[in-house]
């Protein structure tokens, strides 16, 4: 009896789970991709990933003076690790980039963590990596976050939160503007299975499609600005008219194409983006750089932030004495300025000096006539 009850319970559980259809079920690849990106734009999550050069092809004229293999090996030895957190509802974005150089038995890296509060245009930066170059980051400021903030009286009327709330719609419009044929479903590979993906949607963009997407981004952001700044319609339109020709001109200098796989869970949550991008220069037909990247998303709905600014661990950038290499004054300049101030302080205004002492001084300093 117990075994029969257990079998019925298992069967019912399977039916219930099977009855919970995926929001992407029976969707075409383009609709599924647009829906996924729209949903992701309103979410909160942690992310981590890496960007690196996977191949480098140089023009023949450069390889005559450069060691082609050496240049390619150096380029492939660099990578950029990215991790952080996103919580747009709280208007917070954390980014921890790490520039890494790695060879067999040799590795070095540089990391600059930063936290942004978007609605107040405030940024906190951990600049500890530069404390040897800037003495002001040592001593009492050692390990403290540097706070940089826009003048609050200038931005208090900016509708930043309202604009962030519209980001899902903006994202939807950008991806929906791409040709439907650019989206295709792909079989799950081992990487997708390891991440728990149920869907693998590929977006393939040639140079023309990349340009179209870039222009759509400008259009959508301009429309967003217009909705929230009705008194600046002409300025925004002028800006768009100025940017569009620049984009067209850039295509003659640099062309990009890309292939991006969206790894999506059964519930329609974006788990990762795996991309391959090629950059070329039409004027240098043999020059081509291939870049590969992987970005994984986790802790959906409950992002964890590593930087936690407090009154005790923060120093305002305006309160820091900048080093000479950042435009500040070095010790010699400070001493010179101090001496100059001292001289000015000791000067006696001419109006307070009587004519008699002046005449007397001149008489004393007058050279004796030669005999």
mmCIF file of C-alpha atoms in Angstrom:
data_model
loop_
_atom_site.group_PDB
_atom_site.id
_atom_site.type_symbol
_atom_site.label_atom_id
_atom_site.label_comp_id
_atom_site.label_asym_id
_atom_site.label_seq_id
_atom_site.Cartn_x
_atom_site.Cartn_y
_atom_site.Cartn_z
ATOM 1 C CA UNK A 1 0.000 0.000 0.000
ATOM 2 C CA UNK A 2 2.790 2.382 0.919
ATOM 3 C CA UNK A 3 4.642 1.613 -2.307
ATOM 4 C CA UNK A 4 1.501 2.293 -4.348
ATOM 5 C CA UNK A 5 0.947 5.607 -2.536
ATOM 6 C CA UNK A 6 4.581 6.611 -3.164
ATOM 7 C CA UNK A 7 4.292 5.715 -6.860
ATOM 8 C CA UNK A 8 1.111 7.790 -7.214
ATOM 9 C CA UNK A 9 2.783 10.767 -5.472
ATOM 10 C CA UNK A 10 5.795 10.600 -7.787
ATOM 11 C CA UNK A 11 3.546 10.369 -10.842
ATOM 12 C CA UNK A 12 1.462 13.341 -9.705
ATOM 13 C CA UNK A 13 4.607 15.401 -9.080
ATOM 14 C CA UNK A 14 5.780 14.657 -12.610
ATOM 15 C CA UNK A 15 2.426 15.714 -14.043
ATOM 16 C CA UNK A 16 2.436 18.942 -12.035
ATOM 17 C CA UNK A 17 5.977 19.810 -13.094
ATOM 18 C CA UNK A 18 5.212 18.975 -16.681
ATOM 19 C CA UNK A 19 2.119 21.142 -16.511
ATOM 20 C CA UNK A 20 4.173 24.195 -15.555
ATOM 21 C CA UNK A 21 4.973 25.239 -19.084
ATOM 22 C CA UNK A 22 8.024 27.351 -19.785
ATOM 23 C CA UNK A 23 7.225 30.957 -20.719
ATOM 24 C CA UNK A 24 9.365 30.326 -23.816
ATOM 25 C CA UNK A 25 7.527 27.181 -24.877
ATOM 26 C CA UNK A 26 6.404 27.267 -28.526
ATOM 27 C CA UNK A 27 8.052 30.661 -29.010
ATOM 28 C CA UNK A 28 10.138 31.418 -32.088
ATOM 29 C CA UNK A 29 13.833 32.126 -31.491
ATOM 30 C CA UNK A 30 13.499 35.885 -31.979
ATOM 31 C CA UNK A 31 10.506 36.214 -29.650
ATOM 32 C CA UNK A 32 12.186 34.043 -27.010
ATOM 33 C CA UNK A 33 15.396 36.089 -27.166
ATOM 34 C CA UNK A 34 13.634 39.470 -26.992
ATOM 35 C CA UNK A 35 11.495 38.291 -24.086
ATOM 36 C CA UNK A 36 14.558 36.994 -22.234
ATOM 37 C CA UNK A 37 16.531 40.226 -22.641
ATOM 38 C CA UNK A 38 13.530 42.340 -21.624
ATOM 39 C CA UNK A 39 13.061 40.253 -18.487
ATOM 40 C CA UNK A 40 16.779 40.448 -17.663
ATOM 41 C CA UNK A 41 16.775 44.263 -17.947
ATOM 42 C CA UNK A 42 14.396 44.548 -15.008
ATOM 43 C CA UNK A 43 16.127 41.999 -12.816
ATOM 44 C CA UNK A 44 18.857 42.045 -10.202
ATOM 45 C CA UNK A 45 21.767 39.611 -10.127
ATOM 46 C CA UNK A 46 25.488 39.011 -9.741
ATOM 47 C CA UNK A 47 27.697 38.479 -12.748
ATOM 48 C CA UNK A 48 31.174 37.200 -13.481
ATOM 49 C CA UNK A 49 33.037 36.485 -16.665
ATOM 50 C CA UNK A 50 36.095 37.004 -18.803
ATOM 51 C CA UNK A 51 36.985 38.764 -22.063
ATOM 52 C CA UNK A 52 40.110 37.832 -24.025
ATOM 53 C CA UNK A 53 41.701 37.978 -27.465
ATOM 54 C CA UNK A 54 41.420 34.573 -29.116
ATOM 55 C CA UNK A 55 43.164 35.363 -32.415
ATOM 56 C CA UNK A 56 45.072 38.188 -34.056
ATOM 57 C CA UNK A 57 45.861 38.516 -37.757
ATOM 58 C CA UNK A 58 48.270 41.256 -38.815
ATOM 59 C CA UNK A 59 48.826 42.784 -42.266
ATOM 60 C CA UNK A 60 51.829 41.466 -44.159
ATOM 61 C CA UNK A 61 53.529 44.879 -44.095
ATOM 62 C CA UNK A 62 53.549 44.797 -40.281
ATOM 63 C CA UNK A 63 54.835 41.252 -40.008
ATOM 64 C CA UNK A 64 57.932 42.309 -41.935
ATOM 65 C CA UNK A 65 59.087 44.403 -38.993
ATOM 66 C CA UNK A 66 57.323 42.560 -36.149
ATOM 67 C CA UNK A 67 57.431 38.999 -34.913
ATOM 68 C CA UNK A 68 53.872 37.950 -35.774
ATOM 69 C CA UNK A 69 53.803 34.987 -33.373
ATOM 70 C CA UNK A 70 55.225 37.049 -30.520
ATOM 71 C CA UNK A 71 52.663 39.842 -30.966
ATOM 72 C CA UNK A 72 49.808 37.337 -31.042
ATOM 73 C CA UNK A 73 51.100 35.524 -27.951
ATOM 74 C CA UNK A 74 51.369 38.793 -26.025
ATOM 75 C CA UNK A 75 47.834 39.816 -27.032
ATOM 76 C CA UNK A 76 46.413 36.425 -26.015
ATOM 77 C CA UNK A 77 48.212 36.625 -22.655
ATOM 78 C CA UNK A 78 46.011 39.537 -21.564
ATOM 79 C CA UNK A 79 42.463 39.085 -20.341
ATOM 80 C CA UNK A 80 39.842 41.126 -18.522
ATOM 81 C CA UNK A 81 37.968 39.439 -15.708
ATOM 82 C CA UNK A 82 34.638 41.033 -14.843
ATOM 83 C CA UNK A 83 32.462 40.495 -11.807
ATOM 84 C CA UNK A 84 29.962 42.559 -9.922
ATOM 85 C CA UNK A 85 26.314 43.072 -9.125
ATOM 86 C CA UNK A 86 23.284 44.803 -10.621
ATOM 87 C CA UNK A 87 20.208 46.063 -8.770
ATOM 88 C CA UNK A 88 18.510 48.688 -10.903
ATOM 89 C CA UNK A 89 15.498 48.918 -8.590
ATOM 90 C CA UNK A 90 17.906 50.181 -5.938
ATOM 91 C CA UNK A 91 19.793 52.173 -8.593
ATOM 92 C CA UNK A 92 23.047 50.364 -7.797
ATOM 93 C CA UNK A 93 25.715 48.867 -10.015
ATOM 94 C CA UNK A 94 28.959 47.275 -8.823
ATOM 95 C CA UNK A 95 31.813 46.525 -11.191
ATOM 96 C CA UNK A 96 35.088 44.817 -10.292
ATOM 97 C CA UNK A 97 37.298 44.669 -13.412
ATOM 98 C CA UNK A 98 40.612 42.820 -13.242
ATOM 99 C CA UNK A 99 43.172 43.256 -16.002
ATOM 100 C CA UNK A 100 45.265 40.096 -16.036
ATOM 101 C CA UNK A 101 48.493 39.068 -17.771
ATOM 102 C CA UNK A 102 49.313 35.381 -17.522
ATOM 103 C CA UNK A 103 52.041 33.171 -18.953
ATOM 104 C CA UNK A 104 53.361 29.796 -17.791
ATOM 105 C CA UNK A 105 54.582 30.311 -14.204
ATOM 106 C CA UNK A 106 54.094 34.091 -14.486
ATOM 107 C CA UNK A 107 51.003 36.096 -13.631
ATOM 108 C CA UNK A 108 50.180 39.680 -12.681
ATOM 109 C CA UNK A 109 46.921 41.581 -12.418
ATOM 110 C CA UNK A 110 45.409 44.965 -11.632
ATOM 111 C CA UNK A 111 41.982 45.354 -10.006
ATOM 112 C CA UNK A 112 39.908 48.500 -9.445
ATOM 113 C CA UNK A 113 36.562 47.775 -7.699
ATOM 114 C CA UNK A 114 33.875 50.446 -8.008
ATOM 115 C CA UNK A 115 30.287 50.992 -6.904
ATOM 116 C CA UNK A 116 27.849 53.358 -8.619
ATOM 117 C CA UNK A 117 24.648 54.847 -7.249
ATOM 118 C CA UNK A 118 22.988 55.865 -10.479
ATOM 119 C CA UNK A 119 20.194 58.129 -9.221
ATOM 120 C CA UNK A 120 22.646 60.375 -7.344
ATOM 121 C CA UNK A 121 25.512 60.033 -9.832
ATOM 122 C CA UNK A 122 27.814 58.920 -7.034
ATOM 123 C CA UNK A 123 30.755 56.565 -7.401
ATOM 124 C CA UNK A 124 32.949 54.878 -4.805
ATOM 125 C CA UNK A 125 36.308 53.556 -6.019
ATOM 126 C CA UNK A 126 38.799 51.293 -4.283
ATOM 127 C CA UNK A 127 42.057 52.730 -5.643
ATOM 128 C CA UNK A 128 44.338 50.769 -3.313
ATOM 129 C CA UNK A 129 46.235 49.405 -6.314
ATOM 130 C CA UNK A 130 47.739 52.873 -6.826
ATOM 131 C CA UNK A 131 48.771 53.649 -3.244
ATOM 132 C CA UNK A 132 52.501 53.420 -4.052
ATOM 133 C CA UNK A 133 52.099 56.061 -6.764
ATOM 134 C CA UNK A 134 49.953 58.307 -4.588
ATOM 135 C CA UNK A 135 51.018 58.794 -0.949
ATOM 136 C CA UNK A 136 47.609 60.274 -0.128
ATOM 137 C CA UNK A 137 46.156 56.757 -0.437
ATOM 138 C CA UNK A 138 48.391 55.542 2.372
ATOM 139 C CA UNK A 139 48.440 56.485 6.034
ATOM 140 C CA UNK A 140 45.037 57.423 7.431
ATOM 141 C CA UNK A 141 43.389 56.841 4.041
ATOM 142 C CA UNK A 142 44.836 53.379 3.516
ATOM 143 C CA UNK A 143 42.155 50.971 2.329
ATOM 144 C CA UNK A 144 39.439 53.637 2.154
ATOM 145 C CA UNK A 145 37.020 54.084 -0.728
ATOM 146 C CA UNK A 146 37.259 57.321 -2.699
ATOM 147 C CA UNK A 147 33.886 59.004 -3.154
ATOM 148 C CA UNK A 148 33.197 61.042 -6.290
ATOM 149 C CA UNK A 149 29.806 62.734 -6.519
ATOM 150 C CA UNK A 150 28.149 65.061 -8.985
ATOM 151 C CA UNK A 151 26.809 68.363 -7.538
ATOM 152 C CA UNK A 152 23.474 67.285 -6.074
ATOM 153 C CA UNK A 153 21.798 70.639 -6.717
ATOM 154 C CA UNK A 154 22.520 70.163 -10.425
ATOM 155 C CA UNK A 155 20.985 66.688 -10.721
ATOM 156 C CA UNK A 156 18.133 66.774 -8.215
ATOM 157 C CA UNK A 157 15.589 67.239 -11.000
ATOM 158 C CA UNK A 158 17.018 64.585 -13.309
ATOM 159 C CA UNK A 159 14.467 61.737 -13.732
ATOM 160 C CA UNK A 160 17.104 59.001 -13.437
ATOM 161 C CA UNK A 161 14.908 56.502 -11.538
ATOM 162 C CA UNK A 162 12.062 56.984 -14.005
ATOM 163 C CA UNK A 163 14.421 56.407 -16.919
ATOM 164 C CA UNK A 164 15.849 53.251 -15.334
ATOM 165 C CA UNK A 165 12.315 51.947 -14.879
ATOM 166 C CA UNK A 166 11.864 52.151 -18.647
ATOM 167 C CA UNK A 167 15.029 50.212 -19.397
ATOM 168 C CA UNK A 168 13.155 46.906 -20.035
ATOM 169 C CA UNK A 169 11.061 48.546 -22.758
ATOM 170 C CA UNK A 170 14.139 50.169 -24.291
ATOM 171 C CA UNK A 171 15.941 46.812 -24.304
ATOM 172 C CA UNK A 172 12.945 45.096 -25.882
ATOM 173 C CA UNK A 173 12.762 47.663 -28.690
ATOM 174 C CA UNK A 174 16.487 47.387 -29.432
ATOM 175 C CA UNK A 175 16.480 43.593 -29.783
ATOM 176 C CA UNK A 176 13.116 43.555 -31.576
ATOM 177 C CA UNK A 177 14.515 45.845 -34.273
ATOM 178 C CA UNK A 178 16.969 43.141 -35.361
ATOM 179 C CA UNK A 179 16.026 40.917 -38.298
ATOM 180 C CA UNK A 180 14.197 37.793 -37.073
ATOM 181 C CA UNK A 181 16.492 35.588 -39.154
ATOM 182 C CA UNK A 182 19.431 36.655 -36.967
ATOM 183 C CA UNK A 183 17.992 34.540 -34.115
ATOM 184 C CA UNK A 184 18.191 30.727 -34.134
ATOM 185 C CA UNK A 185 17.743 27.934 -31.606
ATOM 186 C CA UNK A 186 20.876 25.816 -31.131
ATOM 187 C CA UNK A 187 21.302 22.363 -29.560
ATOM 188 C CA UNK A 188 22.501 22.454 -25.964
ATOM 189 C CA UNK A 189 26.247 21.932 -25.683
ATOM 190 C CA UNK A 190 28.161 20.733 -22.626
ATOM 191 C CA UNK A 191 28.725 24.283 -21.347
ATOM 192 C CA UNK A 192 24.997 25.060 -21.551
ATOM 193 C CA UNK A 193 24.097 21.841 -19.719
ATOM 194 C CA UNK A 194 26.591 22.550 -16.936
ATOM 195 C CA UNK A 195 24.966 25.934 -16.379
ATOM 196 C CA UNK A 196 21.509 24.385 -16.195
ATOM 197 C CA UNK A 197 20.224 25.930 -19.419
ATOM 198 C CA UNK A 198 17.130 24.622 -21.198
ATOM 199 C CA UNK A 199 17.509 26.906 -24.216
ATOM 200 C CA UNK A 200 20.448 28.086 -26.284
ATOM 201 C CA UNK A 201 19.475 31.000 -28.531
ATOM 202 C CA UNK A 202 22.041 32.325 -30.982
ATOM 203 C CA UNK A 203 22.142 35.909 -32.240
ATOM 204 C CA UNK A 204 24.332 36.391 -35.325
ATOM 205 C CA UNK A 205 25.104 39.920 -36.502
ATOM 206 C CA UNK A 206 27.074 40.901 -39.593
ATOM 207 C CA UNK A 207 28.598 44.416 -39.879
ATOM 208 C CA UNK A 208 25.379 45.858 -41.346
ATOM 209 C CA UNK A 209 23.265 44.389 -38.526
ATOM 210 C CA UNK A 210 25.752 45.605 -35.912
ATOM 211 C CA UNK A 211 25.470 49.126 -37.321
ATOM 212 C CA UNK A 212 21.679 48.934 -37.351
ATOM 213 C CA UNK A 213 21.662 47.844 -33.715
ATOM 214 C CA UNK A 214 23.998 50.708 -32.729
ATOM 215 C CA UNK A 215 21.721 53.228 -34.414
ATOM 216 C CA UNK A 216 18.687 51.699 -32.715
ATOM 217 C CA UNK A 217 20.375 52.156 -29.338
ATOM 218 C CA UNK A 218 20.847 55.873 -30.097
ATOM 219 C CA UNK A 219 17.222 56.208 -31.241
ATOM 220 C CA UNK A 220 15.803 54.474 -28.171
ATOM 221 C CA UNK A 221 17.920 56.475 -25.720
ATOM 222 C CA UNK A 222 16.963 59.690 -27.492
ATOM 223 C CA UNK A 223 13.261 58.826 -27.292
ATOM 224 C CA UNK A 224 13.704 58.007 -23.619
ATOM 225 C CA UNK A 225 15.344 61.378 -23.007
ATOM 226 C CA UNK A 226 12.572 63.165 -24.912
ATOM 227 C CA UNK A 227 9.853 61.573 -22.789
ATOM 228 C CA UNK A 228 11.493 62.787 -19.615
ATOM 229 C CA UNK A 229 12.853 66.113 -20.872
ATOM 230 C CA UNK A 230 10.083 67.615 -23.037
ATOM 231 C CA UNK A 231 11.676 71.056 -22.818
ATOM 232 C CA UNK A 232 14.862 69.851 -24.546
ATOM 233 C CA UNK A 233 13.415 68.231 -27.674
ATOM 234 C CA UNK A 234 15.460 70.314 -30.123
ATOM 235 C CA UNK A 235 18.748 69.723 -28.299
ATOM 236 C CA UNK A 236 18.164 65.961 -28.223
ATOM 237 C CA UNK A 237 17.244 65.830 -31.915
ATOM 238 C CA UNK A 238 20.352 67.840 -32.774
ATOM 239 C CA UNK A 239 22.482 65.420 -30.780
ATOM 240 C CA UNK A 240 21.014 62.422 -32.636
ATOM 241 C CA UNK A 241 21.619 64.104 -35.982
ATOM 242 C CA UNK A 242 25.229 64.653 -34.946
ATOM 243 C CA UNK A 243 25.824 61.084 -33.733
ATOM 244 C CA UNK A 244 24.327 59.280 -36.745
ATOM 245 C CA UNK A 245 26.898 60.578 -39.276
ATOM 246 C CA UNK A 246 29.680 59.633 -36.844
ATOM 247 C CA UNK A 247 28.383 56.070 -36.724
ATOM 248 C CA UNK A 248 28.252 55.918 -40.502
ATOM 249 C CA UNK A 249 31.782 57.275 -40.756
ATOM 250 C CA UNK A 250 33.075 54.789 -38.180
ATOM 251 C CA UNK A 251 31.985 51.890 -40.366
ATOM 252 C CA UNK A 252 34.638 52.913 -42.871
ATOM 253 C CA UNK A 253 37.250 52.689 -40.111
ATOM 254 C CA UNK A 254 36.150 49.699 -38.045
ATOM 255 C CA UNK A 255 33.743 46.855 -38.818
ATOM 256 C CA UNK A 256 32.419 44.404 -36.257
ATOM 257 C CA UNK A 257 30.507 41.161 -36.487
ATOM 258 C CA UNK A 258 29.418 38.910 -33.658
ATOM 259 C CA UNK A 259 27.849 35.639 -32.625
ATOM 260 C CA UNK A 260 26.241 35.525 -29.156
ATOM 261 C CA UNK A 261 24.645 32.523 -27.479
ATOM 262 C CA UNK A 262 22.025 33.278 -24.822
ATOM 263 C CA UNK A 263 21.844 30.431 -22.309
ATOM 264 C CA UNK A 264 18.379 30.522 -20.785
ATOM 265 C CA UNK A 265 16.717 28.486 -18.034
ATOM 266 C CA UNK A 266 13.357 26.764 -18.308
ATOM 267 C CA UNK A 267 11.771 29.695 -16.448
ATOM 268 C CA UNK A 268 13.093 32.184 -19.024
ATOM 269 C CA UNK A 269 15.942 33.507 -16.860
ATOM 270 C CA UNK A 270 19.172 34.480 -18.586
ATOM 271 C CA UNK A 271 21.984 32.348 -17.133
ATOM 272 C CA UNK A 272 24.897 33.331 -19.351
ATOM 273 C CA UNK A 273 26.034 34.995 -22.563
ATOM 274 C CA UNK A 274 28.793 33.385 -24.618
ATOM 275 C CA UNK A 275 30.041 35.629 -27.407
ATOM 276 C CA UNK A 276 32.575 35.693 -30.214
ATOM 277 C CA UNK A 277 33.298 39.007 -31.900
ATOM 278 C CA UNK A 278 35.496 39.983 -34.829
ATOM 279 C CA UNK A 279 36.886 43.462 -35.391
ATOM 280 C CA UNK A 280 38.411 44.469 -38.677
ATOM 281 C CA UNK A 281 39.574 47.607 -40.446
ATOM 282 C CA UNK A 282 38.355 47.920 -44.047
ATOM 283 C CA UNK A 283 41.405 49.997 -44.950
ATOM 284 C CA UNK A 284 43.664 47.260 -43.557
ATOM 285 C CA UNK A 285 42.002 44.175 -45.009
ATOM 286 C CA UNK A 286 44.411 41.708 -43.421
ATOM 287 C CA UNK A 287 44.009 43.109 -39.913
ATOM 288 C CA UNK A 288 41.471 41.214 -37.796
ATOM 289 C CA UNK A 289 41.050 40.723 -34.062
ATOM 290 C CA UNK A 290 38.894 37.943 -32.642
ATOM 291 C CA UNK A 291 37.549 38.369 -29.107
ATOM 292 C CA UNK A 292 35.735 35.777 -27.039
ATOM 293 C CA UNK A 293 33.787 36.412 -23.851
ATOM 294 C CA UNK A 294 31.708 34.540 -21.301
ATOM 295 C CA UNK A 295 29.408 36.306 -18.834
ATOM 296 C CA UNK A 296 27.609 34.231 -16.195
ATOM 297 C CA UNK A 297 24.649 35.513 -14.153
ATOM 298 C CA UNK A 298 23.707 34.267 -10.681
ATOM 299 C CA UNK A 299 21.829 35.127 -7.470
ATOM 300 C CA UNK A 300 18.843 36.379 -9.469
ATOM 301 C CA UNK A 301 16.691 38.583 -7.264
ATOM 302 C CA UNK A 302 19.236 38.543 -4.434
ATOM 303 C CA UNK A 303 22.498 40.121 -5.630
ATOM 304 C CA UNK A 304 25.421 40.358 -3.212
ATOM 305 C CA UNK A 305 27.499 43.560 -3.206
ATOM 306 C CA UNK A 306 31.091 43.401 -1.964
ATOM 307 C CA UNK A 307 31.665 47.152 -1.559
ATOM 308 C CA UNK A 308 29.886 48.650 1.462
ATOM 309 C CA UNK A 309 30.576 52.383 1.894
ATOM 310 C CA UNK A 310 30.337 53.743 5.443
ATOM 311 C CA UNK A 311 31.305 56.993 7.112
ATOM 312 C CA UNK A 312 34.431 55.301 8.477
ATOM 313 C CA UNK A 313 35.774 53.745 5.266
ATOM 314 C CA UNK A 314 35.122 56.594 2.787
ATOM 315 C CA UNK A 315 37.087 59.728 1.936
ATOM 316 C CA UNK A 316 35.818 62.406 -0.451
ATOM 317 C CA UNK A 317 37.873 62.944 -3.569
ATOM 318 C CA UNK A 318 37.645 66.718 -3.066
ATOM 319 C CA UNK A 319 39.371 66.341 0.308
ATOM 320 C CA UNK A 320 42.366 64.484 -1.110
ATOM 321 C CA UNK A 321 45.621 66.244 -1.884
ATOM 322 C CA UNK A 322 46.353 65.156 -5.438
ATOM 323 C CA UNK A 323 49.847 63.912 -6.353
ATOM 324 C CA UNK A 324 51.925 65.804 -8.908
ATOM 325 C CA UNK A 325 51.187 63.302 -11.693
ATOM 326 C CA UNK A 326 47.464 64.072 -11.293
ATOM 327 C CA UNK A 327 47.945 67.813 -11.522
ATOM 328 C CA UNK A 328 48.618 68.405 -7.848
ATOM 329 C CA UNK A 329 51.622 70.195 -6.363
ATOM 330 C CA UNK A 330 54.664 68.264 -5.259
ATOM 331 C CA UNK A 331 56.711 69.072 -2.189
ATOM 332 C CA UNK A 332 59.059 71.517 -3.953
ATOM 333 C CA UNK A 333 56.121 73.368 -5.507
ATOM 334 C CA UNK A 334 54.374 73.544 -2.145
ATOM 335 C CA UNK A 335 57.519 74.933 -0.503
ATOM 336 C CA UNK A 336 57.972 77.483 -3.275
ATOM 337 C CA UNK A 337 54.357 78.584 -2.968
ATOM 338 C CA UNK A 338 54.751 78.839 0.793
ATOM 339 C CA UNK A 339 57.873 81.005 0.473
ATOM 340 C CA UNK A 340 56.085 83.233 -2.018
ATOM 341 C CA UNK A 341 53.147 83.637 0.342
ATOM 342 C CA UNK A 342 55.557 84.481 3.153
ATOM 343 C CA UNK A 343 57.242 87.162 1.048
ATOM 344 C CA UNK A 344 53.892 88.711 0.196
ATOM 345 C CA UNK A 345 52.889 88.664 3.844
ATOM 346 C CA UNK A 346 56.081 90.538 4.875
ATOM 347 C CA UNK A 347 55.693 93.253 2.265
ATOM 348 C CA UNK A 348 54.738 96.672 3.627
ATOM 349 C CA UNK A 349 52.211 98.673 1.585
ATOM 350 C CA UNK A 350 53.863 101.688 -0.093
ATOM 351 C CA UNK A 351 51.236 104.049 1.265
ATOM 352 C CA UNK A 352 52.403 103.317 4.810
ATOM 353 C CA UNK A 353 56.032 104.213 4.127
ATOM 354 C CA UNK A 354 56.931 107.909 4.614
ATOM 355 C CA UNK A 355 58.852 109.844 1.987
ATOM 356 C CA UNK A 356 61.728 110.664 4.343
ATOM 357 C CA UNK A 357 62.860 107.094 4.994
ATOM 358 C CA UNK A 358 62.613 106.373 1.274
ATOM 359 C CA UNK A 359 64.830 109.339 0.429
ATOM 360 C CA UNK A 360 67.250 108.368 3.167
ATOM 361 C CA UNK A 361 67.467 104.842 1.862
ATOM 362 C CA UNK A 362 68.168 106.088 -1.611
ATOM 363 C CA UNK A 363 70.911 108.370 -0.262
ATOM 364 C CA UNK A 364 72.576 105.519 1.593
ATOM 365 C CA UNK A 365 72.462 103.220 -1.432
ATOM 366 C CA UNK A 366 73.794 105.892 -3.824
ATOM 367 C CA UNK A 367 77.254 104.820 -5.044
ATOM 368 C CA UNK A 368 80.266 107.049 -4.267
ATOM 369 C CA UNK A 369 81.668 109.098 -7.140
ATOM 370 C CA UNK A 370 85.020 107.936 -8.538
ATOM 371 C CA UNK A 371 88.031 110.203 -8.141
#
